[in-house]
Short mmCIF file of C-alpha atoms and ligand atoms in Angstrom, two decimals:
data_model
loop_
_atom_site.label_atom_id
_atom_site.label_comp_id
_atom_site.label_asym_id
_atom_site.label_seq_id
_atom_site.Cartn_x
_atom_site.Cartn_y
_atom_site.Cartn_z
CA MET A 1 -0.08 -0.30 0.34
CA ARG A 2 1.14 3.97 -1.13
CA SER A 3 2.69 5.65 1.73
CA VAL A 4 2.46 9.58 1.36
CA GLN A 5 5.41 12.82 1.74
CA VAL A 6 5.05 14.96 3.50
CA SER A 7 8.08 16.17 4.86
CA GLU A 8 11.56 15.63 2.65
CA ARG A 9 12.08 12.42 5.75
CA ILE A 10 8.58 11.71 6.71
CA HIS A 11 5.38 9.69 5.49
CA TRP A 12 2.60 8.83 6.23
CA VAL A 13 2.13 5.63 6.94
CA GLY A 14 -1.16 5.10 8.37
CA ALA A 15 -4.64 3.66 8.07
CA ILE A 16 -7.73 4.94 6.78
CA ASP A 17 -10.94 3.02 8.52
CA TRP A 18 -13.91 4.44 5.88
CA ASN A 19 -17.21 2.78 7.92
CA LEU A 20 -15.98 3.71 11.06
CA ARG A 21 -19.38 5.21 12.26
CA ASP A 22 -19.17 5.26 16.23
CA PHE A 23 -16.62 6.23 17.74
CA HIS A 24 -17.37 5.39 21.33
CA GLY A 25 -20.59 7.35 21.05
CA TYR A 26 -19.55 10.24 18.42
CA GLU A 27 -21.04 9.41 15.34
CA THR A 28 -18.29 9.45 12.95
CA PRO A 29 -20.47 9.62 9.38
CA ARG A 30 -17.02 9.91 6.97
CA GLY A 31 -15.39 7.40 8.90
CA THR A 32 -11.16 8.36 10.94
CA THR A 33 -7.87 7.73 9.69
CA TYR A 34 -5.26 6.82 12.62
CA ASN A 35 -2.19 8.07 10.72
CA ALA A 36 1.29 6.97 11.59
CA TYR A 37 4.27 8.72 10.42
CA LEU A 38 7.68 7.10 9.59
CA VAL A 39 10.39 9.61 9.87
CA ARG A 40 14.32 8.29 8.74
CA GLY A 41 17.50 9.85 9.29
CA ALA A 42 20.46 9.00 7.12
CA GLU A 43 21.21 6.12 10.18
CA LYS A 44 18.37 5.35 11.95
CA THR A 45 14.68 5.06 11.19
CA ALA A 46 10.95 5.62 13.60
CA LEU A 47 7.78 4.99 13.32
CA VAL A 48 5.98 8.00 15.07
CA ASP A 49 2.22 5.84 16.13
CA THR A 50 0.53 3.14 15.62
CA VAL A 51 -2.75 2.02 14.83
CA LYS A 52 -5.65 0.55 16.59
CA THR A 53 -5.44 -3.81 16.09
CA PRO A 54 -7.61 -4.72 12.56
CA PHE A 55 -5.57 -1.59 10.59
CA ALA A 56 -1.89 -3.17 12.09
CA ASP A 57 -1.12 -4.74 8.97
CA GLU A 58 -2.03 -1.43 6.44
CA LEU A 59 -0.20 0.30 8.49
CA LEU A 60 3.35 -2.50 7.69
CA ALA A 61 2.08 -2.58 4.59
CA ARG A 62 2.78 1.29 3.94
CA VAL A 63 5.92 1.15 5.82
CA GLY A 64 7.70 -2.16 3.51
CA SER A 65 6.22 0.23 0.24
CA ILE A 66 9.53 2.52 1.79
CA VAL A 67 11.94 0.43 4.37
CA ASP A 68 11.81 -3.51 5.81
CA PRO A 69 9.19 -3.03 8.32
CA ALA A 70 12.62 -5.35 9.97
CA GLU A 71 14.45 -1.59 9.20
CA VAL A 72 13.66 0.47 11.92
CA ASP A 73 14.87 0.70 14.89
CA LEU A 74 12.45 3.67 17.24
CA ILE A 75 8.93 3.26 17.65
CA VAL A 76 7.18 6.16 19.40
CA VAL A 77 3.91 5.78 21.89
CA ASN A 78 2.90 9.47 21.03
CA HIS A 79 -1.14 7.86 23.14
CA VAL A 80 -2.02 4.90 24.35
CA GLU A 81 -5.63 4.83 23.87
CA PRO A 82 -6.43 1.85 22.30
CA ASP A 83 -7.14 3.63 18.89
CA HIS A 84 -3.50 4.15 18.73
CA ASN A 85 -2.17 1.20 20.24
CA SER A 86 -4.30 -1.23 20.47
CA GLY A 87 -1.44 -2.71 17.23
CA LEU A 88 1.11 -2.45 18.47
CA ARG A 89 2.24 -5.67 19.90
CA GLN A 90 1.68 -6.77 16.32
CA ILE A 91 3.85 -4.56 15.02
CA MET A 92 6.03 -4.55 17.42
CA GLU A 93 6.58 -8.01 15.01
CA ALA A 94 7.41 -7.26 12.30
CA MET A 95 9.97 -4.83 14.01
CA PRO A 96 11.98 -6.30 16.38
CA ASN A 97 15.36 -4.03 16.50
CA ALA A 98 12.17 -1.60 17.55
CA ARG A 99 12.92 0.17 20.96
CA VAL A 100 9.89 1.44 21.85
CA VAL A 101 9.87 5.22 23.63
CA ALA A 102 6.79 6.69 25.19
CA SER A 103 5.42 9.29 28.65
CA ARG A 104 6.62 8.53 32.40
CA SER A 105 3.14 7.75 31.97
CA GLY A 106 2.43 6.39 28.61
CA VAL A 107 5.33 3.76 30.09
CA ALA A 108 2.64 2.69 32.16
CA GLY A 109 -0.22 2.62 30.62
CA VAL A 110 0.86 -0.08 27.64
CA ALA A 111 2.69 -2.03 30.54
CA GLU A 112 -1.02 -1.63 31.71
CA TYR A 113 -2.80 -2.43 28.33
CA HIS A 114 -0.27 -4.88 26.30
CA GLY A 115 0.18 -7.22 29.93
CA GLY A 116 3.38 -6.08 31.13
CA LEU A 117 4.80 -5.05 27.93
CA GLU A 118 7.80 -3.22 29.22
CA VAL A 119 8.90 0.41 26.78
CA GLU A 120 11.71 2.94 27.86
CA ALA A 121 10.26 6.26 29.51
CA VAL A 122 11.12 9.35 27.58
CA GLY A 123 10.57 12.82 28.22
CA ALA A 124 11.21 17.11 27.30
CA ASP A 125 14.51 16.98 27.66
CA ASP A 126 15.31 13.90 25.61
CA VAL A 127 16.85 14.27 22.13
CA ILE A 128 16.81 11.15 19.16
CA ASP A 129 19.18 11.41 16.30
CA LEU A 130 17.54 9.11 13.94
CA GLY A 131 21.38 10.78 11.88
CA GLY A 132 20.87 14.36 10.74
CA CYS A 133 17.41 14.40 12.07
CA THR A 134 16.34 14.45 15.55
CA LEU A 135 13.09 13.83 17.32
CA ARG A 136 12.19 15.98 20.52
CA PHE A 137 9.05 14.85 22.88
CA LEU A 138 6.51 17.29 25.17
CA PRO A 139 4.97 15.37 28.10
CA MET A 140 1.22 16.40 27.75
CA PRO A 141 -1.10 15.51 30.01
CA MET A 142 -5.10 15.54 29.00
CA VAL A 143 -4.84 16.10 25.71
CA HIS A 144 -6.55 14.25 25.83
CA TRP A 145 -5.05 11.09 28.18
CA PRO A 146 -2.38 11.40 31.35
CA ASP A 147 -0.09 9.49 29.15
CA SER A 148 -0.45 11.44 25.85
CA MET A 149 2.62 13.31 23.91
CA PHE A 150 3.62 15.39 21.57
CA THR A 151 7.01 14.47 19.35
CA TYR A 152 8.48 17.45 17.05
CA CYS A 153 11.15 16.62 13.59
CA ALA A 154 13.06 20.73 14.27
CA GLU A 155 15.21 19.37 10.95
CA GLU A 156 11.99 18.53 8.84
CA ARG A 157 9.80 21.89 11.12
CA VAL A 158 6.80 18.89 11.64
CA LEU A 159 4.69 18.45 15.06
CA MET A 160 3.18 15.05 15.89
CA PRO A 161 0.35 16.33 18.54
CA ASN A 162 -1.00 12.76 18.29
CA ASP A 163 -5.36 13.57 19.02
CA ALA A 164 -5.11 17.21 18.52
CA PHE A 165 -5.78 19.16 15.91
CA GLY A 166 -7.11 15.43 14.90
CA GLN A 167 -10.61 15.36 13.18
CA HIS A 168 -12.28 12.19 12.26
CA MET A 169 -12.99 12.03 8.57
CA ALA A 170 -11.77 8.44 5.92
CA SER A 171 -10.65 11.31 2.90
CA SER A 172 -7.98 10.08 -0.16
CA GLU A 173 -6.00 13.28 0.87
CA ARG A 174 -4.47 13.59 3.40
CA PHE A 175 -3.64 17.37 3.60
CA ALA A 176 -6.41 19.97 4.55
CA ASP A 177 -5.37 22.13 1.96
CA GLU A 178 -6.58 19.03 -1.02
CA VAL A 179 -10.09 18.58 0.89
CA GLY A 180 -11.20 21.97 1.55
CA LEU A 181 -10.01 23.79 4.33
CA ASP A 182 -13.92 24.71 4.94
CA LEU A 183 -15.54 20.63 5.23
CA ALA A 184 -11.31 20.12 7.30
CA ILE A 185 -12.15 23.29 9.96
CA GLU A 186 -15.60 22.32 10.55
CA GLU A 187 -14.52 17.86 11.16
CA LEU A 188 -11.81 19.69 13.65
CA THR A 189 -14.85 21.29 15.40
CA ILE A 190 -16.75 18.39 15.09
CA TYR A 191 -13.76 16.26 17.03
CA TYR A 192 -13.11 19.47 19.04
CA ALA A 193 -16.93 19.78 20.56
CA ASN A 194 -17.14 15.38 21.09
CA ILE A 195 -13.50 15.28 22.31
CA LEU A 196 -11.97 17.79 23.89
CA MET A 197 -14.32 20.18 25.55
CA PRO A 198 -13.95 19.64 29.03
CA LEU A 199 -9.93 19.50 28.19
CA GLY A 200 -9.91 22.91 26.38
CA ARG A 201 -7.68 24.50 29.18
CA GLN A 202 -4.76 21.80 28.68
CA VAL A 203 -5.24 22.69 24.62
CA ALA A 204 -5.12 26.07 25.33
CA LYS A 205 -2.14 25.21 27.68
CA ALA A 206 -0.61 22.85 24.82
CA VAL A 207 -0.20 25.10 22.45
CA GLU A 208 1.03 27.38 24.71
CA LYS A 209 3.63 25.11 25.50
CA VAL A 210 4.90 24.61 21.73
CA VAL A 211 5.13 28.34 21.86
CA ALA A 212 7.04 28.40 24.66
CA THR A 213 9.45 25.63 23.61
CA GLY A 214 10.42 28.20 19.81
CA TRP A 215 9.77 25.24 17.91
CA GLU A 216 9.60 25.98 13.94
CA ILE A 217 6.74 24.48 12.58
CA GLU A 218 5.72 23.47 8.87
CA THR A 219 3.44 21.38 9.55
CA ILE A 220 1.02 19.78 12.42
CA ALA A 221 0.59 15.90 11.57
CA PRO A 222 -1.98 14.99 13.63
CA SER A 223 -2.97 11.41 14.38
CA HIS A 224 -6.80 11.48 12.78
CA GLY A 225 -7.62 13.11 9.63
CA VAL A 226 -6.26 14.80 7.53
CA ILE A 227 -2.33 17.11 7.58
CA TRP A 228 -2.31 20.64 8.57
CA ARG A 229 0.28 22.91 6.02
CA GLY A 230 0.80 26.02 4.67
CA ASP A 231 -1.70 28.55 4.25
CA ALA A 232 -4.05 25.43 6.55
CA LEU A 233 -1.67 26.03 9.64
CA GLY A 234 -2.89 29.37 10.82
CA SER A 235 -6.55 29.27 10.19
CA VAL A 236 -5.89 25.89 12.37
CA LEU A 237 -3.99 27.41 14.89
CA ASP A 238 -6.94 30.95 14.81
CA ALA A 239 -9.80 27.71 15.53
CA TYR A 240 -7.98 26.57 18.09
CA ALA A 241 -7.42 29.67 19.74
CA ARG A 242 -11.06 30.78 19.37
CA LEU A 243 -12.07 26.64 20.56
CA THR A 244 -9.79 26.62 23.58
CA ALA A 245 -11.51 30.41 24.58
CA GLY A 246 -14.82 28.72 24.54
CA GLU A 247 -16.62 31.83 21.79
CA THR A 248 -20.08 31.41 21.73
CA ARG A 249 -22.34 33.74 20.27
CA GLU A 250 -26.39 34.47 20.41
CA LYS A 251 -27.54 30.40 19.32
CA ILE A 252 -29.16 28.89 21.83
CA VAL A 253 -30.10 24.86 20.87
CA VAL A 254 -33.27 23.43 20.89
CA ALA A 255 -33.91 19.35 21.74
CA PHE A 256 -35.75 17.28 22.34
CA SER A 257 -37.91 13.92 21.81
CA THR A 258 -42.10 13.52 22.14
CA MET A 259 -44.00 10.44 22.31
CA TRP A 260 -47.23 11.81 20.74
CA GLY A 261 -46.01 15.02 18.92
CA SER A 262 -46.62 17.37 21.80
CA THR A 263 -43.71 18.22 23.58
CA ASP A 264 -42.42 18.55 19.31
CA THR A 265 -44.98 21.18 19.41
CA LEU A 266 -43.57 22.79 21.59
CA ALA A 267 -40.36 22.57 20.71
CA ARG A 268 -40.87 24.25 17.18
CA ALA A 269 -43.08 26.45 19.36
CA VAL A 270 -39.10 27.57 21.55
CA ALA A 271 -37.45 27.58 18.48
CA ASP A 272 -40.09 29.85 17.04
CA GLY A 273 -40.24 32.94 19.65
CA VAL A 274 -35.90 32.30 19.81
CA ALA A 275 -36.11 33.67 16.16
CA ALA A 276 -38.28 35.67 16.00
CA GLU A 277 -35.37 37.70 18.75
CA GLY A 278 -32.72 37.89 16.31
CA VAL A 279 -31.47 34.67 17.77
CA GLU A 280 -30.02 31.89 15.87
CA VAL A 281 -31.39 28.40 16.43
CA GLU A 282 -30.92 25.34 16.69
CA LEU A 283 -33.62 22.42 16.82
CA PHE A 284 -32.62 18.83 17.14
CA ASP A 285 -34.96 16.05 17.55
CA LEU A 286 -33.14 12.98 19.91
CA ALA A 287 -34.27 10.53 18.16
CA VAL A 288 -33.67 11.02 14.44
CA SER A 289 -30.43 12.84 15.01
CA PRO A 290 -26.57 12.52 16.12
CA VAL A 291 -25.07 13.53 19.56
CA ALA A 292 -22.38 14.59 17.33
CA GLY A 293 -24.22 16.82 15.34
CA VAL A 294 -26.05 18.10 18.09
CA THR A 295 -23.16 18.58 20.98
CA ARG A 296 -20.89 20.80 17.66
CA HIS A 297 -24.52 22.77 17.29
CA LEU A 298 -24.23 22.85 21.40
CA LEU A 299 -19.60 24.24 21.88
CA ASP A 300 -21.29 28.08 20.46
CA ALA A 301 -24.31 28.69 21.64
CA ARG A 302 -25.87 30.22 24.91
CA ALA A 303 -28.26 27.84 25.82
CA LEU A 304 -29.71 23.97 25.72
CA LEU A 305 -33.50 24.65 25.96
CA LEU A 306 -34.33 20.79 26.22
CA GLY A 307 -37.68 19.11 25.82
CA SER A 308 -38.95 16.18 27.31
CA PRO A 309 -42.59 14.72 27.72
CA THR A 310 -42.97 13.13 31.12
CA LEU A 311 -42.89 8.82 30.98
CA HIS A 312 -42.57 6.41 34.73
CA HIS A 313 -42.51 10.47 36.22
CA GLY A 314 -39.45 10.72 34.65
CA MET A 315 -38.18 12.04 30.60
CA LEU A 316 -37.32 9.92 28.40
CA TYR A 317 -34.08 7.70 27.64
CA ARG A 318 -33.26 9.56 24.90
CA VAL A 319 -33.04 12.59 27.05
CA ALA A 320 -31.63 11.10 29.58
CA GLY A 321 -29.07 9.44 27.80
CA TYR A 322 -28.02 13.21 25.02
CA LEU A 323 -27.89 14.25 29.63
CA GLN A 324 -25.37 11.43 30.36
CA TYR A 325 -23.00 12.53 27.68
CA LEU A 326 -23.24 16.28 28.24
CA SER A 327 -21.84 15.55 31.40
CA GLY A 328 -18.56 14.05 30.49
CA LEU A 329 -18.31 16.63 28.34
CA LYS A 330 -19.04 19.59 31.14
CA PRO A 331 -19.97 22.41 29.03
CA SER A 332 -19.65 25.72 30.68
CA GLY A 333 -20.78 29.25 30.44
CA LYS A 334 -23.90 28.55 29.46
CA ILE A 335 -27.39 28.65 30.76
CA GLY A 336 -30.34 25.67 29.97
CA GLY A 337 -33.92 25.31 30.43
CA ALA A 338 -36.29 22.38 30.48
CA PHE A 339 -40.10 22.16 28.37
CA GLY A 340 -42.22 19.51 27.67
CA SER A 341 -45.63 17.80 27.36
CA TYR A 342 -47.47 15.60 30.08
CA GLY A 343 -50.33 13.71 30.63
CA TRP A 344 -51.92 12.04 34.14
CA SER A 345 -48.31 12.72 36.06
CA SER A 346 -45.60 15.59 35.13
CA GLY A 347 -42.27 14.81 36.06
CA ALA A 348 -39.43 15.13 33.32
CA CYS A 349 -38.76 18.95 33.17
CA LYS A 350 -38.29 18.52 37.00
CA GLN A 351 -36.41 15.45 36.20
CA ILE A 352 -33.86 17.56 33.48
CA SER A 353 -33.66 20.58 34.81
CA GLU A 354 -31.69 18.52 37.51
CA ARG A 355 -29.59 16.98 35.62
CA LEU A 356 -27.91 20.37 33.93
CA GLY A 357 -27.88 22.12 36.79
CA GLU A 358 -25.54 19.67 38.01
CA ILE A 359 -23.67 19.51 34.46
CA GLY A 360 -23.35 23.53 35.22
CA PHE A 361 -26.42 25.21 33.31
CA GLU A 362 -26.80 28.10 34.97
CA LEU A 363 -31.08 27.40 34.77
CA PRO A 364 -32.22 31.14 35.02
CA PHE A 365 -35.96 30.11 34.44
CA ASP A 366 -38.75 27.68 35.87
CA PRO A 367 -39.37 25.15 33.23
CA TYR A 368 -42.56 25.23 30.99
CA THR A 369 -44.19 22.62 31.16
CA GLN A 370 -47.98 22.20 28.94
CA LYS A 371 -50.52 18.98 30.14
CA TYR A 372 -52.00 17.06 26.80
CA ARG A 373 -51.73 19.09 23.51
CA PRO A 374 -50.84 21.93 23.89
CA GLY A 375 -53.94 24.43 21.93
CA PRO A 376 -52.99 28.42 20.80
CA GLU A 377 -52.20 29.47 23.89
CA GLU A 378 -50.34 27.38 25.19
CA VAL A 379 -47.77 27.78 22.11
CA ALA A 380 -48.19 31.59 22.52
CA GLU A 381 -47.10 30.73 26.07
CA ALA A 382 -43.61 28.35 24.67
CA ARG A 383 -42.87 31.10 22.37
CA GLU A 384 -42.09 33.53 25.31
CA TRP A 385 -40.45 31.33 26.83
CA GLY A 386 -38.49 31.06 24.32
CA ALA A 387 -37.96 34.57 23.78
CA ARG A 388 -36.95 35.04 27.49
CA TYR A 389 -33.95 32.42 26.25
CA ALA A 390 -33.54 34.86 22.93
CA ARG A 391 -32.94 37.80 25.57
CA ALA A 392 -31.41 35.73 28.75
CA VAL A 393 -28.49 34.83 25.99
CA ARG A 394 -27.81 38.72 24.10
CA GLU A 395 -26.54 39.66 27.76
CA LEU A 396 -24.52 36.62 28.57
CA PRO A 397 -20.47 36.79 27.43
CA GLY A 398 -19.31 35.38 23.87
CA ALA A 399 -16.23 34.25 25.92
FE1 FEO B 401 -7.21 8.69 19.07
FE2 FEO B 401 -7.53 10.02 22.72
O1 FEO B 401 -7.24 8.89 21.21
#
């Protein structure tokens, strides 16, 4: 299989997972890639990152298009999450002469995942010389896991930051400028919303840490999706500055699940009330909407209004499931609210409000609840309830 040249001495040798549709609950309609890079010095060859087990043969075939895998001298494990590390043993068998390095925390992670496998620790003071081509390392705890690490090749001016700057997107092209910058930045944003949102502070620090090194960077080669080079570099850095700053705009996400259509009717009325105030609104039925897309929209919104009828004294499971999804992502600086209809017993709105509060949403107004089928009066009330939220988000800061 073919490799792709990234710079004079670095080739992409990863794998393309065209058919991945679910990344631990995050829908991935475009699939993803597991990127790995072969760095060739005058004396030694290094493989930076590996791939998920089913794709180990694909990586080895791409490496084999450049060099016999048995001649690889070094494997760098930037991150032990299984999408990058589960294929390590299989790849090591084909590279018996390679020493394997990881961050200090990564050493423990590799041993735990691979049944005691021992690898060496590297840190910020280490430089590995491949022969006129060097690798340096920066531990980056929580970008994405405690073990995460960035690897940098000074002579090629290439930063390999693993999950940071990644996107879940399979494509035949390897560079952002080839797939189109708008698409690449949008996929980067979806990835950030669904993977890195709770780690924004650590991601911002990581960028500062790289800047402080004074490293010259011409290419950012992440472990998922396309590679950033040329003009795309400035665009992706600007995008990360906006994302890590938590920039929002006058926008509200309305999401709901419905039984017999009453909460659907209320959701539309709430959304209409928001829009009537000149505030952007996105409306999602959670029964048919991928949560990754809802969350991407929530990222730059200032409010989440969640609707559910009451079933067995509580909210519908799709609403509960979305709240559980959000509880890990910890959106901050946003307001929230609950609405919904009920028949003989209410309870959903109370549950939703409590859960929103636990996650960190401010709840400026009481929920809007309505019994049985909403008539014109209730629709008007729901509209006004949405409009109140629209007026409230105007008062909130943008970042
Ligand atoms: Fe792509 Fe945190 O793994």
